[in-house]
Structure formats: C-alpha cells, structure tokens
C-alpha cells in the first residue's frame, strides 16, 4: 500500500471520531447549561435531565387520566324456530321455557377523564352500549362503579360518571389545528392487557364515508390501535387530548397502521349536550344534498368541485324559511369549509335545536350569506300492528323532516318473538317502499299496504345495505 493510500485511510478512520467527539462535547455543554436541544421534526435531544429523547415526562402527567372500562349487559339469545315446534319439543324432550333465554355480554374498552371535579369520563358508545353494569379501573389500581350520563350512537360518543375524588383530567386540545405529520400518542387498554401507550403521526384528516358511524370526520393515525383501545385518548406531544380512539381498519381485527379517532372538537360539542340533556338534540336544515361532481361544477360555472349541491328543499323547513333554493351550492357553515355533502351533514348534526347558523353559498356565480335557525322535526310514533298484523311488535316512527340523506319510516323498536321480529326486521331499519311505492309517513304506509291483498314486498335500508323482505 502506498503512503498516500495509508494517509487517506488514517484520515477516514479518525474523522468519524472527531465528529462524535464534537457532538458529545456540544451535548455536554447544552446539558451543563440546563437547556434542551431540539432536532428538526420536534424530537428533543434532551428532556430535563434526560440525555435521550423520551415521552415519559409528558405521559406521567397524562396516563392517570386514561381509564380502563369493563361493561356488562344482558342480551336475549336467539333460538332456532324449530325448538318452538311442539313435535320437536316432545321428540327431543326439550323443556318449555316461559321466557327467552338470556346471557351476559361483556366488553372491554377505555375512557378519558375530562372533568375531575364532576367525575366525567368520555368513551365510545359501542364500549358501554346497553350496559347495566360499568366498572372503571384507574391507573392507581382503584376500581369504581360508574353510571351512564348519556350516549350518542350516531357519533359513537358516550359519557359516564364516576366518584370524583383524586382524579386527573386531561386538558382538551384543538383538533382543528392538527396537521398531517403531527406526532400523536394513543393510550388505552388493548386486548384487556392494561394501560398501553403507542406513538405515531397524524396520517390524514377529515376521513368520511367509511360507514363506521352516522357522523364521520375522523383523524387517521398510524399509532397502534387495537380492540380495547376504543374510547381511549389520542394526545399530542403537549399531552393535550386531540381525539377519542374509536376504530381500526383491519380484516384480521389487529392493527395494520390504520386507526381512526373522533376529533375532540366534535366530541366536546356532543359531551355538552349529553351532560345537559342525556341525549343529543339535533336540528335539521330540511335539504337534500349531493356532492358536486366535476361535470356538475362545470355546468354550474364552478372552477372546483367543492361544496354541497342542494337538490331539494323540504316545504316548511328551516332551509326554505332561510331562503335556500335548489341548485344552491353550500360552501361554508359558520366560516368552516364544506367540501361535500357529508361535511354539511356533520356540521349541521352538531348544531343544537334553535341555534342560528351562517351559511355561505354560491348561486348563479354570486356568493351569498344566509342565516338559518335549525329546527326540530315533528315525530309521530305508531304501533306496526295498527297498520298491518304482520308488522305487530314493530314501533314505527315517522318524521316531518327526516335527517339529511335519510328517507322512509324508521323502525324504532322491535319486540322479541313478535311477528315483525320473525320477518327479520330490526331496530334502526328504515322502510323505504312497499311494492316499489315510496312511503314517508303512516298515511302513505297504510295506503300502500291496504291496496295489496296478497304478498307485500318491503324495501328496507339497514345501514348502507338495501334489503328486500317479503310479507305473506
């Protein structure tokens, strides 16, 4: 080897040592001065006296405010119809049961203390469901009995109350200020293991159209979220609550890096109504809307297909009184952009009855501002057996102004083992049509059924699924 080559190797070997020495020397100086160095992206070289990056100081303050929830409810078991046949009962010597068989259903999840003095805990609706017993486990080992304050299945938000002694509440952040790429931490009780912390970033914002809940505006994150994390906290690096973990996208049921959280700004408005009324009292505009496609945008003279196109206005509704017209394009609600019809539904769904909203809309190339007071639709409840004996056991509810995007007659309740239950109807279904004839109220339903002497074909919407049920 030549002298020149040896000199090159010697310099190459020493240079990394020099760089490391300079780095350690600089780090030592920073620690001596009591300062914290921060690298690009927000991760610190030091936190207090710790010479390495750590989220521990923040988590020590936050984790006491995240709780584990165990809920128990009694559900009725579905029996095979053959077991009700007298022949099969005698042949197999089956006992005659005077009441439906029941079993206890248990679920595990998480929750977040949001008011230490009042003992208020926010969680997911699907965690506590119809629970008759709710127990909350704190990080200090205490197990407390909780009672239900209110539940809103449409946003999957629920509030429970525990004895307010020595509790730690999380401070609420501003989910509207989140950006894709912000660091976040998920805290919860995955698989019932106990309190677990995972970290990641905000992967996307404003996720809608997933079919998970009625009102969707999710934060998407790659922080590991698994079954049992539901209702837990999604916090930023300041320890502020920015979301309530609620769902994952995974065929096998485990984490694949796609999790969803309810924005805290949406959740806090729901919590305010649940704590005041025990339910969410939503107002309605009384419009039918659709997304503004590129073709429709060009036809209406828009440069970009953003906004909710009004395709119908209900007579006597708040929208009609406020001067909203067909072919208007609503682009903002109270100053917040409305990119599509789902965004409009979410925005109005968070407004209380009687509140005034300011709508910005485009009409004929001009921007207009309208103020509308959202109203409460009138409802009428009827027992299905009064309409037709085959619908006995179904409690039906009609609305003068159905929620935006909904139509038909709501099946509010189904009595077990009733004729309506044996047909396959379920609570939450909507009766859309009878023998292809649309129905929106009791009068139309009675006329449609009364005009048919033999079989009836019911069109039913269950979630986003369209079903056909034959009545004989």
Tab-separated table of C-alpha atoms in Angstrom:
chain	number	residue	atom	x	y	z
A	1	UNK	CA	0.000	0.000	0.000
A	2	UNK	CA	1.407	3.463	-0.872
A	3	UNK	CA	1.982	6.215	1.651
A	4	UNK	CA	-0.789	8.233	0.068
A	5	UNK	CA	-3.305	5.425	0.500
A	6	UNK	CA	-2.295	4.847	4.142
A	7	UNK	CA	-2.740	8.581	4.868
A	8	UNK	CA	-6.213	8.510	3.308
A	9	UNK	CA	-7.241	5.539	5.423
A	10	UNK	CA	-5.915	7.168	8.590
A	11	UNK	CA	-7.866	10.388	7.929
A	12	UNK	CA	-11.002	8.488	7.014
A	13	UNK	CA	-10.826	6.481	10.251
A	14	UNK	CA	-10.231	9.467	12.508
A	15	UNK	CA	-12.799	11.831	11.023
A	16	UNK	CA	-15.890	9.986	12.433
A	17	UNK	CA	-14.262	10.022	15.887
A	18	UNK	CA	-13.753	13.764	15.643
A	19	UNK	CA	-17.399	14.304	14.640
A	20	UNK	CA	-18.641	12.143	17.524
A	21	UNK	CA	-16.376	13.999	19.924
A	22	UNK	CA	-17.664	17.358	18.773
A	23	UNK	CA	-21.294	16.120	19.065
A	24	UNK	CA	-20.772	14.774	22.591
A	25	UNK	CA	-18.947	17.908	23.601
A	26	UNK	CA	-21.772	20.088	22.315
A	27	UNK	CA	-24.370	17.896	24.023
A	28	UNK	CA	-22.411	18.108	27.301
A	29	UNK	CA	-22.331	21.886	27.045
A	30	UNK	CA	-26.094	22.036	26.492
A	31	UNK	CA	-26.749	19.791	29.491
A	32	UNK	CA	-24.390	21.848	31.640
A	33	UNK	CA	-26.271	24.985	30.690
A	34	UNK	CA	-29.597	23.280	31.533
A	35	UNK	CA	-31.043	23.771	28.057
A	36	UNK	CA	-32.758	21.279	25.728
A	37	UNK	CA	-31.617	20.793	22.154
A	38	UNK	CA	-34.282	20.111	19.554
A	39	UNK	CA	-33.699	18.469	16.197
A	40	UNK	CA	-35.739	19.026	13.064
A	41	UNK	CA	-39.218	17.491	13.383
A	42	UNK	CA	-39.685	18.429	17.047
A	43	UNK	CA	-37.954	15.444	18.736
A	44	UNK	CA	-35.699	16.725	21.572
A	45	UNK	CA	-32.126	15.597	22.215
A	46	UNK	CA	-32.830	16.074	25.906
A	47	UNK	CA	-35.817	16.466	28.217
A	48	UNK	CA	-34.937	17.961	31.592
A	49	UNK	CA	-32.000	15.905	32.874
A	50	UNK	CA	-32.581	13.031	30.451
A	51	UNK	CA	-29.905	12.917	27.726
A	52	UNK	CA	-32.089	10.962	25.292
A	53	UNK	CA	-35.492	11.627	23.664
A	54	UNK	CA	-38.365	10.460	25.873
A	55	UNK	CA	-42.109	10.973	26.159
A	56	UNK	CA	-42.062	9.752	29.758
A	57	UNK	CA	-42.396	13.178	31.473
A	58	UNK	CA	-45.494	14.014	29.425
A	59	UNK	CA	-47.015	10.546	29.892
A	60	UNK	CA	-46.511	10.623	33.655
A	61	UNK	CA	-48.914	13.571	33.734
A	62	UNK	CA	-51.374	12.209	31.179
A	63	UNK	CA	-51.797	8.466	31.809
A	64	UNK	CA	-53.608	8.853	35.182
A	65	UNK	CA	-56.437	10.472	33.215
A	66	UNK	CA	-56.942	7.449	30.921
A	67	UNK	CA	-59.042	4.635	32.413
A	68	UNK	CA	-59.976	1.045	31.625
A	69	UNK	CA	-63.681	0.209	31.261
A	70	UNK	CA	-65.428	-3.129	31.754
A	71	UNK	CA	-69.121	-3.201	30.808
A	72	UNK	CA	-71.675	-5.977	31.248
A	73	UNK	CA	-75.128	-6.220	29.668
A	74	UNK	CA	-77.835	-8.875	29.472
A	75	UNK	CA	-78.846	-9.921	25.956
A	76	UNK	CA	-81.527	-12.303	24.779
A	77	UNK	CA	-80.343	-15.357	22.889
A	78	UNK	CA	-81.854	-16.149	19.507
A	79	UNK	CA	-83.303	-19.655	19.342
A	80	UNK	CA	-83.830	-21.851	16.328
A	81	UNK	CA	-87.532	-21.623	15.328
A	82	UNK	CA	-87.649	-25.455	15.257
A	83	UNK	CA	-87.270	-25.501	19.020
A	84	UNK	CA	-90.656	-23.789	19.292
A	85	UNK	CA	-92.360	-26.569	17.311
A	86	UNK	CA	-94.386	-28.883	19.678
A	87	UNK	CA	-93.271	-32.007	17.750
A	88	UNK	CA	-89.566	-31.242	18.154
A	89	UNK	CA	-90.062	-30.339	21.809
A	90	UNK	CA	-91.661	-33.742	22.503
A	91	UNK	CA	-89.206	-35.691	20.312
A	92	UNK	CA	-86.070	-34.174	21.836
A	93	UNK	CA	-87.695	-33.746	25.271
A	94	UNK	CA	-86.972	-30.015	25.260
A	95	UNK	CA	-88.295	-28.023	28.215
A	96	UNK	CA	-90.931	-25.381	27.625
A	97	UNK	CA	-89.385	-22.066	28.523
A	98	UNK	CA	-91.655	-19.395	29.901
A	99	UNK	CA	-89.238	-16.614	28.980
A	100	UNK	CA	-86.473	-16.057	26.427
A	101	UNK	CA	-83.016	-17.358	27.327
A	102	UNK	CA	-80.522	-14.693	28.336
A	103	UNK	CA	-76.775	-14.399	28.645
A	104	UNK	CA	-74.390	-11.793	29.980
A	105	UNK	CA	-72.344	-9.994	27.339
A	106	UNK	CA	-69.119	-8.338	28.453
A	107	UNK	CA	-66.970	-5.765	26.688
A	108	UNK	CA	-63.676	-4.063	27.452
A	109	UNK	CA	-62.582	-0.615	26.404
A	110	UNK	CA	-61.026	2.634	27.517
A	111	UNK	CA	-62.093	6.100	28.589
A	112	UNK	CA	-60.715	9.557	29.322
A	113	UNK	CA	-61.395	11.715	32.388
A	114	UNK	CA	-62.384	15.163	31.098
A	115	UNK	CA	-63.733	16.703	34.312
A	116	UNK	CA	-62.034	15.639	37.555
A	117	UNK	CA	-64.392	17.515	39.896
A	118	UNK	CA	-67.570	16.130	38.311
A	119	UNK	CA	-66.056	12.716	37.598
A	120	UNK	CA	-66.984	12.827	33.903
A	121	UNK	CA	-65.406	10.239	31.616
A	122	UNK	CA	-65.770	10.210	27.846
A	123	UNK	CA	-65.695	6.924	25.943
A	124	UNK	CA	-67.231	5.255	22.881
A	125	UNK	CA	-70.923	4.430	22.663
A	126	UNK	CA	-70.097	0.923	21.452
A	127	UNK	CA	-67.966	0.287	24.554
A	128	UNK	CA	-70.811	0.663	27.039
A	129	UNK	CA	-73.759	0.049	24.660
A	130	UNK	CA	-76.766	-1.122	26.680
A	131	UNK	CA	-74.575	-1.960	29.677
A	132	UNK	CA	-76.309	-2.481	33.007
A	133	UNK	CA	-73.050	-2.500	34.944
A	134	UNK	CA	-69.983	-0.369	34.209
A	135	UNK	CA	-66.743	-0.591	36.145
A	136	UNK	CA	-63.835	1.789	35.684
A	137	UNK	CA	-60.248	0.899	36.515
A	138	UNK	CA	-57.856	3.749	37.321
A	139	UNK	CA	-54.098	3.719	36.848
A	140	UNK	CA	-53.613	3.695	40.640
A	141	UNK	CA	-55.469	0.376	40.931
A	142	UNK	CA	-58.859	1.669	42.107
A	143	UNK	CA	-61.994	0.050	40.655
A	144	UNK	CA	-65.026	2.368	40.641
A	145	UNK	CA	-68.657	1.817	39.740
A	146	UNK	CA	-69.840	4.185	37.016
A	147	UNK	CA	-73.259	5.313	35.894
A	148	UNK	CA	-74.302	6.311	32.424
A	149	UNK	CA	-74.814	10.019	31.707
A	150	UNK	CA	-75.663	9.882	28.003
A	151	UNK	CA	-74.966	8.015	24.785
A	152	UNK	CA	-74.933	9.170	21.162
A	153	UNK	CA	-74.602	6.175	18.791
A	154	UNK	CA	-74.544	8.442	15.718
A	155	UNK	CA	-71.112	9.807	16.671
A	156	UNK	CA	-70.103	6.835	18.881
A	157	UNK	CA	-69.616	9.150	21.863
A	158	UNK	CA	-70.750	8.356	25.404
A	159	UNK	CA	-70.271	9.960	28.824
A	160	UNK	CA	-70.215	8.162	32.164
A	161	UNK	CA	-69.740	9.468	35.714
A	162	UNK	CA	-67.508	8.097	38.484
A	163	UNK	CA	-66.994	9.307	42.080
A	164	UNK	CA	-64.942	12.498	41.691
A	165	UNK	CA	-62.155	12.001	44.234
A	166	UNK	CA	-58.452	12.376	43.439
A	167	UNK	CA	-58.994	12.167	39.705
A	168	UNK	CA	-56.764	13.511	36.950
A	169	UNK	CA	-58.403	15.109	33.915
A	170	UNK	CA	-56.775	15.631	30.531
A	171	UNK	CA	-56.722	19.123	29.079
A	172	UNK	CA	-58.562	19.429	25.777
A	173	UNK	CA	-56.582	20.477	22.723
A	174	UNK	CA	-57.723	21.917	19.399
A	175	UNK	CA	-58.225	19.180	16.817
A	176	UNK	CA	-58.855	21.814	14.126
A	177	UNK	CA	-55.218	22.825	14.472
A	178	UNK	CA	-53.876	19.343	13.672
A	179	UNK	CA	-51.803	18.843	10.544
A	180	UNK	CA	-50.842	15.686	8.705
A	181	UNK	CA	-47.460	14.676	10.082
A	182	UNK	CA	-48.029	15.889	13.654
A	183	UNK	CA	-46.803	13.429	16.273
A	184	UNK	CA	-49.535	11.816	18.400
A	185	UNK	CA	-49.723	9.196	21.153
A	186	UNK	CA	-52.543	6.673	21.671
A	187	UNK	CA	-53.294	5.462	25.212
A	188	UNK	CA	-55.754	2.698	26.015
A	189	UNK	CA	-56.443	-0.861	27.140
A	190	UNK	CA	-55.791	-3.099	24.080
A	191	UNK	CA	-56.992	-6.695	24.387
A	192	UNK	CA	-57.585	-6.081	28.103
A	193	UNK	CA	-53.841	-6.083	28.780
A	194	UNK	CA	-53.969	-2.885	30.814
A	195	UNK	CA	-52.835	0.634	30.094
A	196	UNK	CA	-50.667	0.713	26.962
A	197	UNK	CA	-49.004	3.591	25.114
A	198	UNK	CA	-48.233	3.686	21.373
A	199	UNK	CA	-46.984	6.522	19.202
A	200	UNK	CA	-47.265	7.628	15.596
A	201	UNK	CA	-48.302	10.548	13.463
A	202	UNK	CA	-51.479	12.034	12.051
A	203	UNK	CA	-51.811	10.165	8.755
A	204	UNK	CA	-54.862	12.002	7.394
A	205	UNK	CA	-57.658	14.330	8.479
A	206	UNK	CA	-61.377	14.522	7.717
A	207	UNK	CA	-61.851	10.844	6.867
A	208	UNK	CA	-65.513	10.296	5.948
A	209	UNK	CA	-67.664	7.816	4.079
A	210	UNK	CA	-66.250	4.798	5.939
A	211	UNK	CA	-69.673	3.563	7.062
A	212	UNK	CA	-68.499	3.297	10.684
A	213	UNK	CA	-70.770	5.934	12.242
A	214	UNK	CA	-73.606	8.225	11.210
A	215	UNK	CA	-71.459	11.348	11.517
A	216	UNK	CA	-67.854	10.865	10.412
A	217	UNK	CA	-64.924	13.278	10.419
A	218	UNK	CA	-62.121	11.051	11.653
A	219	UNK	CA	-58.464	11.660	12.403
A	220	UNK	CA	-56.456	8.842	10.833
A	221	UNK	CA	-53.282	7.755	12.626
A	222	UNK	CA	-50.652	5.027	12.405
A	223	UNK	CA	-50.257	4.904	16.196
A	224	UNK	CA	-51.149	1.289	17.040
A	225	UNK	CA	-54.840	0.985	17.932
A	226	UNK	CA	-56.275	-2.445	18.712
A	227	UNK	CA	-59.512	-3.866	20.147
A	228	UNK	CA	-59.832	-2.458	23.652
A	229	UNK	CA	-58.302	0.891	22.700
A	230	UNK	CA	-61.795	2.149	21.859
A	231	UNK	CA	-62.652	5.205	23.913
A	232	UNK	CA	-59.027	5.866	24.799
A	233	UNK	CA	-57.011	9.018	24.320
A	234	UNK	CA	-55.164	10.360	21.313
A	235	UNK	CA	-52.905	13.140	22.609
A	236	UNK	CA	-50.355	15.494	21.101
A	237	UNK	CA	-46.810	15.906	22.428
A	238	UNK	CA	-48.049	18.568	24.852
A	239	UNK	CA	-50.297	15.965	26.468
A	240	UNK	CA	-53.496	17.589	25.214
A	241	UNK	CA	-56.433	15.415	24.192
A	242	UNK	CA	-56.996	15.799	20.447
A	243	UNK	CA	-59.058	12.689	19.677
A	244	UNK	CA	-61.001	9.701	21.041
A	245	UNK	CA	-59.791	6.426	19.535
A	246	UNK	CA	-62.732	4.590	18.031
A	247	UNK	CA	-61.981	2.212	15.158
A	248	UNK	CA	-59.378	0.374	13.110
A	249	UNK	CA	-59.292	-0.790	9.516
A	250	UNK	CA	-58.098	-4.396	9.589
A	251	UNK	CA	-59.541	-7.589	8.127
A	252	UNK	CA	-57.997	-9.745	10.843
A	253	UNK	CA	-59.042	-7.472	13.709
A	254	UNK	CA	-55.498	-6.364	14.580
A	255	UNK	CA	-53.542	-3.204	13.957
A	256	UNK	CA	-52.128	-2.584	10.468
A	257	UNK	CA	-51.324	1.082	10.941
A	258	UNK	CA	-54.741	2.488	10.028
A	259	UNK	CA	-56.651	3.707	13.048
A	260	UNK	CA	-59.344	6.344	13.466
A	261	UNK	CA	-60.146	8.815	16.233
A	262	UNK	CA	-63.069	11.199	16.777
A	263	UNK	CA	-61.777	14.807	16.784
A	264	UNK	CA	-62.006	16.319	20.251
A	265	UNK	CA	-63.712	19.455	18.881
A	266	UNK	CA	-66.578	17.271	17.637
A	267	UNK	CA	-66.635	15.242	20.841
A	268	UNK	CA	-66.792	18.256	23.160
A	269	UNK	CA	-69.978	19.541	21.478
A	270	UNK	CA	-71.580	16.128	21.868
A	271	UNK	CA	-70.473	15.932	25.512
A	272	UNK	CA	-72.057	19.316	26.239
A	273	UNK	CA	-75.469	18.035	25.134
A	274	UNK	CA	-75.114	14.623	26.781
A	275	UNK	CA	-74.308	16.187	30.152
A	276	UNK	CA	-77.162	18.689	29.832
A	277	UNK	CA	-79.926	16.567	28.290
A	278	UNK	CA	-78.711	12.968	28.469
A	279	UNK	CA	-79.046	12.842	24.686
A	280	UNK	CA	-78.134	14.828	21.588
A	281	UNK	CA	-80.924	17.045	20.277
A	282	UNK	CA	-80.041	17.686	16.666
A	283	UNK	CA	-81.632	20.301	14.495
A	284	UNK	CA	-82.208	19.942	10.775
A	285	UNK	CA	-81.984	22.210	7.764
A	286	UNK	CA	-84.510	20.336	5.687
A	287	UNK	CA	-82.484	19.966	2.488
A	288	UNK	CA	-81.474	17.091	0.265
A	289	UNK	CA	-77.911	17.463	-0.987
A	290	UNK	CA	-75.396	15.702	-3.185
A	291	UNK	CA	-71.699	16.041	-3.893
A	292	UNK	CA	-70.658	18.499	-6.556
A	293	UNK	CA	-69.052	16.371	-9.297
A	294	UNK	CA	-66.655	17.888	-11.868
A	295	UNK	CA	-69.395	17.675	-14.517
A	296	UNK	CA	-71.957	19.442	-12.323
A	297	UNK	CA	-69.348	22.011	-11.300
A	298	UNK	CA	-68.659	22.894	-14.935
A	299	UNK	CA	-72.391	23.073	-15.705
A	300	UNK	CA	-72.930	25.459	-12.771
A	301	UNK	CA	-69.861	27.537	-13.576
A	302	UNK	CA	-67.589	26.423	-10.721
A	303	UNK	CA	-63.839	26.176	-11.113
A	304	UNK	CA	-63.517	23.413	-8.479
A	305	UNK	CA	-65.997	20.661	-7.482
A	306	UNK	CA	-66.255	21.635	-3.818
A	307	UNK	CA	-69.437	22.178	-1.861
A	308	UNK	CA	-72.801	20.546	-1.170
A	309	UNK	CA	-75.265	20.908	-4.042
A	310	UNK	CA	-78.859	21.425	-2.855
A	311	UNK	CA	-81.065	19.027	-4.825
A	312	UNK	CA	-84.235	19.503	-2.782
A	313	UNK	CA	-85.735	21.760	-0.114
A	314	UNK	CA	-88.422	20.445	2.254
A	315	UNK	CA	-91.558	22.561	2.418
A	316	UNK	CA	-91.826	24.484	5.675
A	317	UNK	CA	-88.268	23.647	6.696
A	318	UNK	CA	-85.621	25.940	8.164
A	319	UNK	CA	-83.879	25.964	4.790
A	320	UNK	CA	-86.957	27.191	2.976
A	321	UNK	CA	-87.575	29.877	5.602
A	322	UNK	CA	-83.940	30.935	5.315
A	323	UNK	CA	-84.138	31.371	1.545
A	324	UNK	CA	-82.180	28.285	0.435
A	325	UNK	CA	-83.033	27.172	-3.104
A	326	UNK	CA	-82.490	24.148	-5.303
A	327	UNK	CA	-79.147	24.353	-7.203
A	328	UNK	CA	-77.577	26.477	-4.464
A	329	UNK	CA	-74.111	25.190	-3.530
A	330	UNK	CA	-73.335	25.483	0.181
A	331	UNK	CA	-69.599	26.074	0.614
A	332	UNK	CA	-69.284	27.140	4.284
A	333	UNK	CA	-71.088	26.708	7.610
A	334	UNK	CA	-70.161	29.311	10.228
A	335	UNK	CA	-66.948	30.039	8.358
A	336	UNK	CA	-65.864	26.390	8.085
A	337	UNK	CA	-65.383	24.963	4.567
A	338	UNK	CA	-67.910	22.414	3.287
A	339	UNK	CA	-66.135	20.302	0.658
A	340	UNK	CA	-69.018	17.818	0.169
A	341	UNK	CA	-72.488	16.829	1.353
A	342	UNK	CA	-71.138	14.624	4.170
A	343	UNK	CA	-69.333	17.644	5.605
A	344	UNK	CA	-72.587	19.619	5.606
A	345	UNK	CA	-74.378	16.789	7.400
A	346	UNK	CA	-71.615	16.624	10.021
A	347	UNK	CA	-71.676	20.375	10.578
A	348	UNK	CA	-75.459	20.601	10.981
A	349	UNK	CA	-75.528	17.428	13.092
A	350	UNK	CA	-73.502	19.218	15.777
A	351	UNK	CA	-75.819	22.241	15.953
A	352	UNK	CA	-78.382	22.411	18.732
A	353	UNK	CA	-82.053	22.945	18.028
A	354	UNK	CA	-82.850	26.647	17.871
A	355	UNK	CA	-79.268	27.715	17.158
A	356	UNK	CA	-78.551	30.083	14.301
A	357	UNK	CA	-76.027	29.092	11.625
A	358	UNK	CA	-74.487	31.229	8.914
A	359	UNK	CA	-74.384	29.575	5.515
A	360	UNK	CA	-72.176	30.759	2.663
A	361	UNK	CA	-73.456	29.611	-0.689
A	362	UNK	CA	-72.973	30.141	-4.399
A	363	UNK	CA	-75.952	30.959	-6.598
A	364	UNK	CA	-75.614	31.914	-10.253
A	365	UNK	CA	-71.937	32.740	-9.874
A	366	UNK	CA	-72.527	35.023	-6.863
A	367	UNK	CA	-71.628	34.365	-3.236
A	368	UNK	CA	-74.490	34.849	-0.771
A	369	UNK	CA	-74.699	34.732	3.018
A	370	UNK	CA	-77.786	33.264	4.710
A	371	UNK	CA	-78.691	32.896	8.370
A	372	UNK	CA	-80.823	29.887	9.233
A	373	UNK	CA	-82.231	28.728	12.577
A	374	UNK	CA	-82.189	24.935	12.695
A	375	UNK	CA	-85.493	23.382	13.764
A	376	UNK	CA	-86.764	20.218	15.379
A	377	UNK	CA	-88.809	17.919	13.139
A	378	UNK	CA	-92.138	16.715	14.418
A	379	UNK	CA	-92.307	12.972	15.048
A	380	UNK	CA	-95.164	10.518	15.104
A	381	UNK	CA	-94.938	7.047	16.640
A	382	UNK	CA	-97.256	4.226	15.661
A	383	UNK	CA	-97.517	0.542	16.571
A	384	UNK	CA	-96.961	-1.521	13.413
A	385	UNK	CA	-99.835	-3.854	14.300
A	386	UNK	CA	-102.264	-0.962	13.774
A	387	UNK	CA	-101.124	-0.731	10.168
A	388	UNK	CA	-100.905	-4.468	9.427
A	389	UNK	CA	-100.995	-7.552	11.685
A	390	UNK	CA	-97.743	-8.818	10.133
A	391	UNK	CA	-95.943	-5.731	11.488
A	392	UNK	CA	-97.133	-6.309	15.061
A	393	UNK	CA	-94.293	-5.782	17.541
A	394	UNK	CA	-92.610	-3.064	15.486
A	395	UNK	CA	-92.673	0.501	16.786
A	396	UNK	CA	-92.525	2.812	13.768
A	397	UNK	CA	-91.536	6.467	13.807
A	398	UNK	CA	-92.161	8.991	11.062
A	399	UNK	CA	-90.567	12.432	10.867
A	400	UNK	CA	-91.807	15.544	9.104
A	401	UNK	CA	-88.188	16.440	8.296
A	402	UNK	CA	-86.060	13.289	8.116
A	403	UNK	CA	-82.303	13.728	8.714
A	404	UNK	CA	-80.322	14.832	5.674
A	405	UNK	CA	-79.713	11.832	3.446
A	406	UNK	CA	-82.318	9.638	5.205
A	407	UNK	CA	-85.749	8.704	3.980
A	408	UNK	CA	-88.585	6.333	4.738
A	409	UNK	CA	-90.044	5.259	8.085
A	410	UNK	CA	-87.759	4.422	10.998
A	411	UNK	CA	-88.193	1.121	12.829
A	412	UNK	CA	-87.655	2.454	16.351
A	413	UNK	CA	-88.112	-0.769	18.311
A	414	UNK	CA	-88.791	-4.481	17.758
A	415	UNK	CA	-90.386	-6.764	20.360
A	416	UNK	CA	-88.615	-10.154	20.558
A	417	UNK	CA	-90.534	-13.130	19.169
A	418	UNK	CA	-93.122	-10.803	17.589
A	419	UNK	CA	-94.442	-11.191	14.010
A	420	UNK	CA	-92.269	-8.237	12.945
A	421	UNK	CA	-89.192	-9.853	14.510
A	422	UNK	CA	-89.899	-13.151	12.725
A	423	UNK	CA	-89.985	-11.256	9.430
A	424	UNK	CA	-86.399	-10.202	10.082
A	425	UNK	CA	-86.990	-6.512	10.815
A	426	UNK	CA	-84.507	-4.894	13.198
A	427	UNK	CA	-84.433	-1.697	15.230
A	428	UNK	CA	-82.754	1.014	13.155
A	429	UNK	CA	-84.124	-0.245	9.819
A	430	UNK	CA	-85.905	2.197	7.534
A	431	UNK	CA	-88.936	1.153	5.494
A	432	UNK	CA	-88.344	2.844	2.164
A	433	UNK	CA	-91.042	1.375	-0.097
A	434	UNK	CA	-93.915	-1.126	-0.245
A	435	UNK	CA	-94.223	-2.962	-3.564
A	436	UNK	CA	-91.922	-0.313	-5.095
A	437	UNK	CA	-94.122	2.523	-3.833
A	438	UNK	CA	-92.199	5.047	-1.706
A	439	UNK	CA	-93.506	5.633	1.831
A	440	UNK	CA	-92.585	8.518	4.132
A	441	UNK	CA	-95.344	8.574	6.760
A	442	UNK	CA	-98.078	6.448	8.329
A	443	UNK	CA	-100.736	7.516	5.849
A	444	UNK	CA	-98.627	6.515	2.837
A	445	UNK	CA	-97.687	3.206	4.520
A	446	UNK	CA	-101.331	2.373	5.303
A	447	UNK	CA	-102.423	3.212	1.752
A	448	UNK	CA	-99.617	1.167	0.195
A	449	UNK	CA	-100.355	-1.903	2.339
A	450	UNK	CA	-104.133	-1.538	2.118
A	451	UNK	CA	-104.078	-1.565	-1.676
A	452	UNK	CA	-102.389	-5.003	-1.793
A	453	UNK	CA	-104.422	-8.103	-0.979
A	454	UNK	CA	-101.693	-10.773	-1.150
A	455	UNK	CA	-97.904	-10.671	-0.668
A	456	UNK	CA	-96.081	-7.463	0.207
A	457	UNK	CA	-92.529	-6.643	-0.840
A	458	UNK	CA	-90.828	-4.287	1.634
A	459	UNK	CA	-87.743	-2.327	0.654
A	460	UNK	CA	-85.626	-1.794	3.764
A	461	UNK	CA	-82.426	0.175	4.335
A	462	UNK	CA	-80.170	-1.293	7.040
A	463	UNK	CA	-77.181	0.967	7.417
A	464	UNK	CA	-75.990	1.286	3.831
A	465	UNK	CA	-77.403	-2.077	2.781
A	466	UNK	CA	-80.591	-2.313	0.701
A	467	UNK	CA	-82.757	-5.314	1.648
A	468	UNK	CA	-85.998	-6.805	0.323
A	469	UNK	CA	-88.386	-8.547	2.730
A	470	UNK	CA	-91.422	-10.486	1.581
A	471	UNK	CA	-94.600	-10.413	3.701
A	472	UNK	CA	-97.015	-13.269	3.040
